[in-house]
Amino acid sequence: MRNIFFGVLALALTGAMHAQLLSSPGQIHGNVGIDAQYYTNDSLIGAPEVPEKFRMNAFLNLVYTNNNFRAGARYEAYLPGPLLGFDPRFEGQGIPFRYAGYTLGDLDVTAGHFYEQFGNGLILRAYEERALGFDNPLDGFRAKYTLFGGIRLTALVGRQRYFFEMSDGVIKGFDAEASLNQLFPNQDFGKFRLLLGGSFVSRYQGAQEIPNPDDPNKILDIPLNVGSYAGRVNLGYGKFQMNGEFAWKINDPNFTNQFIYRPGNATYLSASYATKGLGITLQGKRVENFDFRSDRNESGNALLLNFIPMLNKQHTYTLPGTIYPYAVQANGELGWQADVNFTTPKWFRGKYSTLINLNFSMVNGLDTTRTGDRQGYTSALFNPGRLYYLDGNLEINQKISKKLKLNLMYMYLWVDRNQTQGLGTSPREIASHIAVADLTWKIAKRHTLRMEVQTLQTAQELDQIGDRVNGSWLMGMIEYSLSPNFFVSVMDQWAYENPVADFQIHYITTTVGYNSGATRIALSYGRQREGIVCIGGVCRQVPASNGLTLSLMSSF
Amino acid sequence: MIRSLLLLFSVCLFLCVPSCDYIEDPDGNNQPPPVPCSDTPNFTPRIDPIRKVLLEDYTGHRCGNCPNAGTILKDLISANPDQIVGLAIHAQNAGYFTAPKNDGDKFRHDFRNEVSNTLDAEFQIAATGLPKGMVNRKAFNGTKALPPSTWNQAVNTELALEVLADIQLAAEWNETDRSLCVFAFVESRTALPANLKLAVYLAEHKFVNWQADYSVPGEEIENYEHNHILRTAIGPIWGRQVLANNSTNGSNEIQVFSANLSGQSWDISNCSLVAVLYDDQNMEVIQAEEVQVIP
């Protein structure tokens, strides 16, 4: 397969050169990334045994561009298997991403793999998130065409990447987006901006015999073509901006919705106002039976075709970010978020302004009633169901002097851990208070010291005594950097209030790193706590591990 | 301009219009013919029924710690004769643990099935890691997903409760066309909630196949005896409503379930029927029963 690809690429390049499309030698760019770990046994922290001791995730991206022509490929290797916490189906190596394309005037064509997003991604978002082990590009053909300077059309057909193979399902998609201001550039609309869009995505997957869960002696009549539609509007007036999208999916019985035939829908609304020193955002969403994949039998993060935006703050500090983060529930949730950014005005502050961020978000399930048939359930439009997640937080960034900068954060977090982390349906409610202090001290030119102290305070779950995340936590980190090349840090996370004394563990990690130009290399040694990594509401479980980790990233 | 709009319209039409299959009748027409059952047998209410507890063992043939859980289930059955009804559930959501291998000679049998997947999708047990179990589908200490070390305590708690209902089963197996009729007699022993459902499952025992087992050298057993394997539901996975109109003490009802198993290779002489009576509101089991298909 790979040989065929490179053969075709060589032929294409040769042909293109003959046709004098490529007037110069062109340019090659790329980047390489290696994450490797030597694992040591550590049963105390619950680290799974790794018989091969060593694992590595690595990739090399190559991109060739020449005028309007482009081609690229990515080689990936997960040897002898992917790092712990990444899907074991990645095991192996190959070229799962390769493409060629060109732009000719208003037309742009890509053959091979490509990433794409329609609108907010409610019915299509093919993207890569390396930290999650998430990569779902489409492999096929895509054409983009711009009409009258303001209407952008995208049409595509392809199969989705499935580790080193392709999905069973074939995806067709079409998107049209029109910008009023670009369509009529000579017209004076004042401060008014308008963008309208509509999209359609369909999955074809062959027939299979799936027993009716209501009566396994009967075979379900499965829809082979599942279509979804979405319409969106983006309105702006001066400092106000509003973005709304509504999406609909026809009957899509699949593994994640327990093969029910109820159509799905998703609504997303966002309004914001921004002026000097003040930014306000209000967002809301309602999602019902909207897990859309290129294979009706898949679950987890595999072959996800759409993306439901997360309406919660993406916390970057360790304890708020990785102990109880929120994973989007694509088959039913009702959520909203308010976010205010504020910079203290001159008349109020001292020498340095204060940046304040106030954020509140809340997610509930839907209020549903079972119908007892294959339609699954009925739902109330706005009535919230069981509470899944609530996060209220305040963050203050203050520069104290030329050499000192302080960030403070307080957060109240309430979470139904079972529901949000896919651990079960029975409620497991955890309320916690989290506080973070982050001080940066510029000791001298090029020498910086950064210190973090974090704590998560919550009641012990005495009925979950086997859980190493149970109870309150303390975390401390100190990092010294000699810019622009060198840094070293030591971090300790301490489960000091776990109900089991043996699990009151110090997770200590030391990291040394070196930056040179576009290359960064880091070595870490120590314990990695079990947890969950979420980016944009898509999550990956990370098991505990202990050992030496090498991370290298370089681009050229 | 008109030409461009026509182009846009035709691309949209070409890609979008033929791409939706609306299903009016999800059950489909591809149904096997109904199984003819003979007349309903007579059941006599038992004078002194006993409480029986359902223990669902979420397991996997490539789960090396699962045989230990199987032994705990076996010991519980020995310690409480006729009072524990076991079901071994191999759910797809357990991922690697239950997935069959596509190459080689080992672990090729696929224990997973739609019924197991559906039960797991409701209770989300496999996602908590194997082995885990549910006792009467109730939460103990805040969770339904119980590690094997806690099964004994949960079973004893449930066995100490009073008998709320009794179930009697009778089976009619036709070897020629491999059809199965199940007659279930349900009798309440007290006033019961109105949302009761009765579901009937088929479990296979003494099925010899590969099993991972971390407690043995090589960590694999070729001739492991798998028991209580949930194979299918007889009738709807979630069963049918029973005693809907009258749930006072002594009220009873007979339900008939049937299935054609001609497409399956299970050894019926090693199969049993498991009946589960549960409250549809909270899914908790109030009584269970098990009989051999061929006594």
XYZ file of N, CA and C in Angstrom, chain A residues 320-516:
591
model
N -7.102 20.760 39.121
C -8.429 20.986 38.505
C -8.537 20.378 37.119
N -7.413 20.216 36.424
C -7.470 19.746 35.035
C -7.540 18.242 34.871
N -7.026 17.494 35.863
C -6.894 16.050 35.602
C -7.530 15.141 36.649
N -8.099 15.704 37.718
C -8.722 14.808 38.712
C -10.182 14.533 38.336
N -10.975 15.589 38.189
C -12.391 15.385 37.853
C -12.814 16.241 36.658
N -12.168 16.122 35.508
C -12.578 16.938 34.357
C -13.893 16.416 33.760
N -14.487 17.226 32.918
C -15.778 16.854 32.342
C -15.617 16.278 30.946
N -16.254 15.133 30.716
C -16.285 14.538 29.378
C -17.680 14.746 28.800
N -17.739 15.273 27.603
C -19.019 15.589 26.974
C -19.864 14.322 26.795
N -21.146 14.425 27.126
C -22.071 13.292 27.000
C -22.906 13.503 25.730
N -22.415 12.966 24.626
C -23.010 13.278 23.323
C -24.421 12.717 23.169
N -24.803 11.767 24.015
C -26.144 11.212 23.857
C -27.172 11.866 24.762
N -26.787 12.944 25.435
C -27.797 13.667 26.193
C -27.215 14.580 27.244
N -27.297 15.861 27.032
C -26.906 16.808 28.070
C -27.475 18.182 27.760
N -27.589 18.951 28.822
C -28.111 20.316 28.733
C -27.132 21.157 29.536
N -26.400 22.042 28.868
C -25.350 22.750 29.594
C -25.303 24.221 29.254
N -24.726 24.995 30.128
C -24.525 26.410 29.845
C -23.293 26.924 30.578
N -22.782 28.032 30.109
C -21.568 28.589 30.682
C -21.606 30.118 30.599
N -21.130 30.755 31.626
C -20.935 32.207 31.608
C -19.479 32.484 31.946
N -18.857 33.368 31.171
C -17.441 33.637 31.368
C -17.212 35.144 31.259
N -16.596 35.709 32.267
C -16.333 37.153 32.265
C -14.845 37.386 32.480
N -14.226 38.133 31.587
C -12.832 38.555 31.736
C -12.824 40.051 31.983
N -12.065 40.458 32.952
C -12.119 41.846 33.358
C -10.706 42.328 33.693
N -10.337 43.461 33.179
C -9.044 44.058 33.520
C -9.303 45.332 34.296
N -8.690 45.448 35.460
C -8.977 46.622 36.300
C -8.576 47.906 35.579
N -9.424 48.937 35.613
C -9.114 50.200 34.919
C -8.036 50.988 35.670
N -7.509 51.959 34.984
C -6.386 52.732 35.533
C -6.737 53.396 36.859
N -7.930 53.956 36.934
C -8.292 54.709 38.128
C -8.420 53.824 39.374
N -8.519 52.530 39.163
C -8.769 51.621 40.269
C -7.492 50.952 40.760
N -6.549 50.788 39.858
C -5.421 49.914 40.148
C -4.192 50.724 40.572
N -3.149 49.996 40.982
C -1.854 50.595 41.249
C -1.073 50.661 39.952
N 0.180 50.266 40.014
C 1.023 50.372 38.835
C 0.616 49.354 37.768
N 0.240 48.178 38.246
C -0.058 47.102 37.301
C -1.536 46.729 37.355
N -2.087 46.423 36.209
C -3.506 46.055 36.170
C -3.694 44.620 36.662
N -4.930 44.323 37.055
C -5.278 42.981 37.510
C -6.217 42.354 36.489
N -5.909 41.121 36.107
C -6.796 40.399 35.176
C -7.656 39.433 35.986
N -8.954 39.564 35.834
C -9.855 38.715 36.611
C -10.704 37.899 35.642
N -10.781 36.629 35.902
C -11.652 35.765 35.102
C -12.640 35.079 36.032
N -13.911 35.280 35.738
C -14.968 34.651 36.521
C -15.720 33.713 35.593
N -15.843 32.466 36.004
C -16.419 31.471 35.099
C -17.368 30.567 35.858
N -18.502 30.312 35.238
C -19.457 29.372 35.845
C -20.029 28.490 34.750
N -20.073 27.205 35.012
C -20.693 26.303 34.032
C -21.436 25.200 34.760
N -22.422 24.668 34.064
C -23.280 23.660 34.681
C -23.804 22.747 33.576
N -23.784 21.460 33.814
C -24.310 20.505 32.833
C -25.255 19.537 33.538
N -26.415 19.366 32.949
C -27.379 18.380 33.441
C -27.642 17.354 32.357
N -28.175 16.238 32.753
C -28.684 15.295 31.774
C -30.027 15.788 31.270
N -30.622 15.049 30.345
C -31.952 15.418 29.860
C -33.000 14.753 30.748
N -34.161 15.367 30.771
C -35.276 14.784 31.507
C -36.015 13.863 30.539
N -35.813 12.564 30.677
C -36.347 11.618 29.685
C -37.337 10.645 30.311
N -38.198 10.120 29.459
C -39.140 9.081 29.877
C -39.041 7.933 28.880
N -38.815 6.753 29.359
C -38.694 5.603 28.457
C -40.010 5.304 27.759
N -39.902 4.978 26.475
C -41.128 4.648 25.750
C -41.369 3.141 25.729
N -40.355 2.372 26.013
C -40.520 0.916 26.032
C -40.455 0.298 24.657
N -40.195 1.096 23.621
C -40.046 0.515 22.290
C -38.718 0.997 21.698
N -38.531 0.790 20.425
C -37.253 1.105 19.795
C -37.016 2.611 19.602
N -38.025 3.423 19.890
C -37.799 4.867 19.865
C -36.988 5.296 21.086
N -36.961 4.455 22.091
C -36.085 4.694 23.235
C -36.691 5.522 24.345
N -36.944 6.794 24.063
C -37.445 7.670 25.115
C -38.031 8.934 24.503
N -38.763 9.656 25.321
C -39.162 11.014 24.954
C -38.439 11.945 25.926
N -38.283 13.191 25.535
C -37.538 14.083 26.424
C -38.224 15.432 26.510
N -38.085 16.049 27.667
C -38.589 17.412 27.838
C -37.572 18.356 27.212
N -38.071 19.402 26.551
C -37.173 20.258 25.772
C -36.181 21.007 26.662
N -36.663 21.624 27.728
C -35.778 22.457 28.535
C -35.611 21.973 29.975
N -36.448 21.028 30.410
C -36.324 20.585 31.800
C -34.994 19.887 32.016
N -34.180 20.359 32.931
C -32.928 19.655 33.180
C -33.177 18.348 33.926
N -32.408 17.341 33.593
C -32.457 16.077 34.324
C -31.424 16.101 35.425
N -30.880 14.962 35.709
C -29.919 14.812 36.808
C -28.675 15.700 36.575
N -28.184 16.302 37.647
C -26.997 17.167 37.524
C -25.761 16.302 37.286
N -24.964 16.697 36.273
C -23.734 15.970 35.976
C -22.497 16.719 36.493
N -22.524 18.050 36.354
C -21.276 18.787 36.578
C -21.585 20.245 36.877
N -20.873 20.801 37.830
C -21.024 22.228 38.124
C -19.647 22.772 38.500
N -19.268 23.878 37.886
C -17.933 24.431 38.101
C -18.054 25.949 38.211
N -17.697 26.486 39.356
C -17.650 27.939 39.517
C -16.232 28.311 39.924
N -15.591 29.188 39.169
C -14.201 29.482 39.517
C -13.852 30.943 39.268
N -12.898 31.387 40.035
C -12.415 32.767 39.957
C -10.902 32.715 39.824
N -10.365 33.409 38.826
C -8.921 33.412 38.623
C -8.442 34.861 38.559
N -7.391 35.142 39.275
C -6.846 36.514 39.324
C -5.365 36.459 38.926
N -5.019 37.235 37.903
C -3.612 37.348 37.495
C -3.124 38.742 37.860
N -2.074 38.806 38.652
C -1.586 40.100 39.106
C -0.073 40.177 38.972
N 0.369 41.176 38.248
C 1.802 41.456 38.225
C 2.093 42.326 39.431
N 2.993 41.870 40.302
C 3.242 42.589 41.553
C 4.369 43.604 41.372
N 5.402 43.180 40.699
C 6.511 44.092 40.423
C 7.130 43.662 39.103
N 8.205 44.301 38.733
C 8.869 43.924 37.486
C 9.302 42.461 37.518
N 9.552 41.949 38.723
C 10.107 40.606 38.824
C 9.118 39.557 39.325
N 7.983 40.009 39.821
C 7.058 39.044 40.426
C 5.687 39.081 39.752
N 5.164 37.896 39.477
C 3.814 37.789 38.910
C 3.081 36.681 39.645
N 1.838 36.950 40.014
C 1.088 35.985 40.815
C -0.241 35.650 40.150
N -0.526 34.360 40.051
C -1.851 33.895 39.603
C -2.500 33.176 40.774
N -3.762 33.511 41.029
C -4.509 32.817 42.083
C -5.796 32.281 41.500
N -6.186 31.100 41.919
C -7.459 30.561 41.437
C -8.184 29.836 42.553
N -9.483 30.088 42.628
C -10.336 29.281 43.506
C -11.434 28.673 42.646
N -11.794 27.426 42.950
C -12.804 26.746 42.140
C -13.662 25.871 43.045
N -14.973 25.965 42.855
C -15.861 25.000 43.498
C -16.309 24.037 42.408
N -16.162 22.751 42.670
C -16.469 21.746 41.651
C -17.401 20.697 42.234
N -18.487 20.468 41.527
C -19.398 19.376 41.898
C -19.497 18.471 40.677
N -19.287 17.193 40.864
C -19.279 16.305 39.709
C -19.913 14.960 40.061
N -20.682 14.430 39.119
C -21.139 13.042 39.214
C -20.071 12.220 38.481
N -19.157 11.668 39.256
C -17.960 11.088 38.646
C -18.286 9.879 37.762
N -19.209 9.046 38.221
C -19.546 7.861 37.416
C -20.054 8.271 36.044
N -20.973 9.219 36.025
C -21.599 9.611 34.768
C -20.610 10.307 33.839
N -19.819 11.232 34.384
C -18.968 12.040 33.512
C -17.715 11.304 33.058
N -17.334 10.258 33.771
C -16.130 9.549 33.355
C -16.450 8.146 32.833
N -17.738 7.890 32.561
C -18.131 6.614 31.976
C -17.880 5.432 32.888
N -17.997 5.646 34.213
C -17.690 4.564 35.148
C -18.940 3.817 35.595
N -20.110 4.261 35.170
C -21.336 3.594 35.593
C -22.487 4.575 35.581
N -23.692 4.069 35.842
C -24.846 4.959 35.790
C -25.323 5.369 37.174
N -24.905 4.627 38.217
C -25.338 5.027 39.556
C -24.595 6.307 39.941
N -25.286 7.283 40.550
C -24.629 8.558 40.857
C -23.453 8.381 41.815
N -22.404 9.117 41.571
C -21.270 9.157 42.505
C -20.874 10.622 42.611
N -21.447 11.289 43.598
C -21.364 12.748 43.658
C -20.164 13.183 44.483
N -19.384 14.078 43.915
C -18.191 14.576 44.607
C -18.220 16.099 44.576
N -18.143 16.695 45.742
C -18.054 18.159 45.832
C -16.654 18.496 46.326
N -16.030 19.471 45.702
C -14.669 19.782 46.130
C -14.388 21.277 46.008
N -13.425 21.724 46.788
C -12.913 23.096 46.712
C -11.455 22.986 46.245
N -11.119 23.768 45.242
C -9.759 23.702 44.700
C -9.153 25.105 44.749
N -7.930 25.185 45.198
C -7.240 26.482 45.225
C -5.854 26.327 44.617
N -5.446 27.345 43.858
C -4.149 27.313 43.185
C -3.452 28.661 43.389
N -2.168 28.602 43.723
C -1.336 29.821 43.739
C -0.131 29.554 42.857
N 0.147 30.472 41.951
C 1.208 30.275 40.954
C 2.036 31.563 40.921
N 3.271 31.468 41.389
C 4.126 32.652 41.497
C 5.317 32.531 40.548
N 5.511 33.546 39.741
C 6.670 33.568 38.851
C 7.615 34.678 39.298
N 8.872 34.309 39.520
C 9.868 35.259 40.025
C 11.032 35.318 39.049
N 11.192 36.471 38.452
C 12.302 36.657 37.534
C 13.518 37.052 38.364
N 14.355 36.075 38.671
C 15.469 36.310 39.602
C 16.463 37.290 38.989
N 16.792 37.050 37.753
C 17.741 37.916 37.041
C 17.482 37.716 35.561
N 18.195 38.461 34.772
C 18.017 38.325 33.331
C 18.240 36.859 32.931
N 17.338 36.268 32.253
C 17.356 34.875 31.767
C 17.059 33.839 32.849
N 17.034 34.219 34.123
C 16.819 33.246 35.204
C 15.423 33.450 35.799
N 14.602 32.444 35.707
C 13.233 32.555 36.223
C 12.907 31.352 37.103
N 12.214 31.641 38.176
C 11.761 30.581 39.072
C 10.234 30.642 39.140
N 9.600 29.493 38.972
C 8.131 29.474 39.037
C 7.709 28.437 40.067
N 6.776 28.820 40.918
C 6.326 27.910 41.970
C 4.809 27.798 41.945
N 4.343 26.598 42.095
C 2.892 26.366 42.133
C 2.550 25.601 43.398
N 1.479 26.016 44.042
C 0.916 25.239 45.142
C -0.560 25.051 44.832
N -1.024 23.823 44.915
C -2.436 23.550 44.621
C -2.995 22.631 45.691
N -4.273 22.776 45.945
C -4.921 21.807 46.824
C -6.338 21.531 46.343
N -6.758 20.304 46.536
C -8.139 19.912 46.245
C -8.687 19.336 47.542
N -9.731 19.960 48.058
C -10.299 19.540 49.331
C -11.664 18.907 49.092
N -11.778 17.658 49.482
C -13.065 16.971 49.332
C -13.191 15.922 50.421
N -14.434 15.517 50.674
C -14.655 14.497 51.705
C -14.157 13.148 51.198
N -13.684 12.324 52.119
C -13.274 10.974 51.737
C -14.508 10.174 51.341
N -14.360 9.344 50.299
C -15.445 8.424 49.943
C -15.141 7.093 50.629
N -15.763 6.897 51.778
C -15.412 5.716 52.568
C -15.907 4.417 51.946
N -16.839 4.526 50.977
C -17.298 3.317 50.290
C -16.478 3.043 49.026
N -15.457 3.833 48.770
C -14.613 3.629 47.580
C -13.169 3.492 48.029
N -12.935 2.568 48.950
C -11.621 2.560 49.587
C -10.513 2.049 48.672
N -10.868 1.441 47.542
C -9.819 0.973 46.634
C -9.355 2.048 45.670
N -9.927 3.231 45.772
C -9.677 4.272 44.785
C -8.514 5.159 45.224
N -7.505 5.239 44.389
C -6.316 6.008 44.769
C -6.511 7.519 44.585
N -7.588 7.907 43.884
C -7.843 9.340 43.699
C -8.670 9.887 44.873
N -9.205 9.002 45.678
C -10.095 9.321 46.787
C -9.505 10.364 47.750
N -10.347 11.287 48.193
C -9.938 12.216 49.246
C -9.224 13.453 48.737
N -8.668 14.192 49.668
C -8.060 15.497 49.341
C -6.619 15.343 48.848
N -6.174 16.364 48.118
C -4.839 16.344 47.505
C -4.096 17.642 47.776
N -2.780 17.511 47.791
C -1.894 18.673 47.802
C -0.908 18.516 46.661
N -0.541 19.626 46.070
C 0.449 19.546 45.001
C 1.397 20.736 45.074
N 2.656 20.479 44.863
C 3.637 21.553 44.826
C 4.550 21.366 43.636
N 4.955 22.464 43.030
C 5.842 22.360 41.873
C 6.801 23.547 41.895
N 8.048 23.284 41.577
C 9.019 24.370 41.444
C 9.782 24.156 40.145
N 9.900 25.237 39.388
C 10.515 25.125 38.060
C 11.522 26.260 37.890
N 12.711 25.893 37.479
C 13.739 26.893 37.217
C 14.029 26.883 35.728
N 14.039 28.053 35.107
C 14.379 28.069 33.690
C 15.462 29.094 33.409
N 16.373 28.669 32.570
C 17.454 29.537 32.108
C 17.162 29.772 30.633
N 16.460 30.873 30.364
C 15.969 31.081 29.006
C 17.126 31.396 28.056
N 17.042 31.026 26.828
C 15.884 30.345 26.251
C 16.064 28.825 26.151
N 17.119 28.271 26.752
C 17.437 26.890 26.427
C 17.044 25.830 27.462
N 17.129 26.158 28.748
C 17.169 25.083 29.726
C 16.077 25.255 30.782
N 15.495 24.183 31.223
C 14.600 24.253 32.373
C 14.634 22.934 33.147
N 14.342 23.042 34.439
C 14.269 21.849 35.283
C 13.135 22.072 36.278
N 12.375 21.018 36.560
C 11.269 21.178 37.502
C 11.098 19.926 38.350
N 10.550 20.123 39.527
C 10.201 19.008 40.422
C 8.764 19.219 40.854
N 7.988 18.155 40.769
C 6.567 18.264 41.123
C 6.193 17.117 42.054
N 5.386 17.424 43.038
C 4.902 16.373 43.945
C 3.389 16.511 44.082
N 2.680 15.421 43.798
C 1.239 15.373 44.061
C 1.057 14.364 45.195
N 0.333 14.788 46.207
C 0.266 13.970 47.421
C -1.203 13.708 47.791
N -1.580 12.448 47.789
C -2.950 12.063 48.157
C -2.992 11.943 49.679
N -2.861 13.069 50.366
C -2.567 13.000 51.805
C -3.756 12.577 52.650
N -4.941 12.539 52.041
C -6.109 12.182 52.854
C -6.838 10.959 52.321
N -6.138 10.121 51.544
C -6.785 8.906 51.076
C -7.165 8.045 52.279
N -8.395 7.469 52.290
C -8.814 6.684 53.456
C -7.904 5.476 53.722
N -7.203 5.002 52.682
C -6.276 3.893 52.888
C -4.883 4.482 53.088
N -4.279 4.211 54.232
C -2.983 4.845 54.562
C -1.934 4.529 53.494
N -1.956 3.300 52.955
C -0.958 2.921 51.944
C -1.094 3.748 50.670
N -2.291 4.262 50.433
C -2.515 5.028 49.201
C -2.263 6.538 49.402
N -1.789 6.902 50.564
C -1.404 8.320 50.765
C -0.022 8.506 50.144
N -0.023 8.513 48.843
C 1.214 8.372 48.073
C 1.714 9.743 47.623
N 3.026 9.894 47.577
C 3.641 11.067 46.947
C 3.959 10.694 45.493
N 3.375 11.397 44.559
C 3.688 11.187 43.140
C 4.696 12.266 42.753
N 5.957 11.904 42.802
C 7.019 12.891 42.557
C 7.578 12.703 41.152
N 7.661 13.782 40.407
C 8.201 13.736 39.045
C 9.217 14.854 38.864
N 10.339 14.489 38.288
C 11.374 15.483 37.978
C 11.517 15.572 36.467
N 11.611 16.787 35.967
C 11.729 16.974 34.519
C 12.896 17.909 34.213
N 13.673 17.519 33.221
C 14.762 18.364 32.736
C 14.534 18.558 31.244
N 14.632 19.790 30.770
C 14.361 20.028 29.354
C 15.358 20.978 28.726
N 15.484 20.843 27.431
C 16.410 21.703 26.695
C 15.749 22.122 25.390
N 15.748 23.426 25.130
C 15.187 23.949 23.879
C 16.317 24.504 23.023
N 16.263 24.171 21.766
C 17.240 24.772 20.857
C 16.543 25.006 19.531
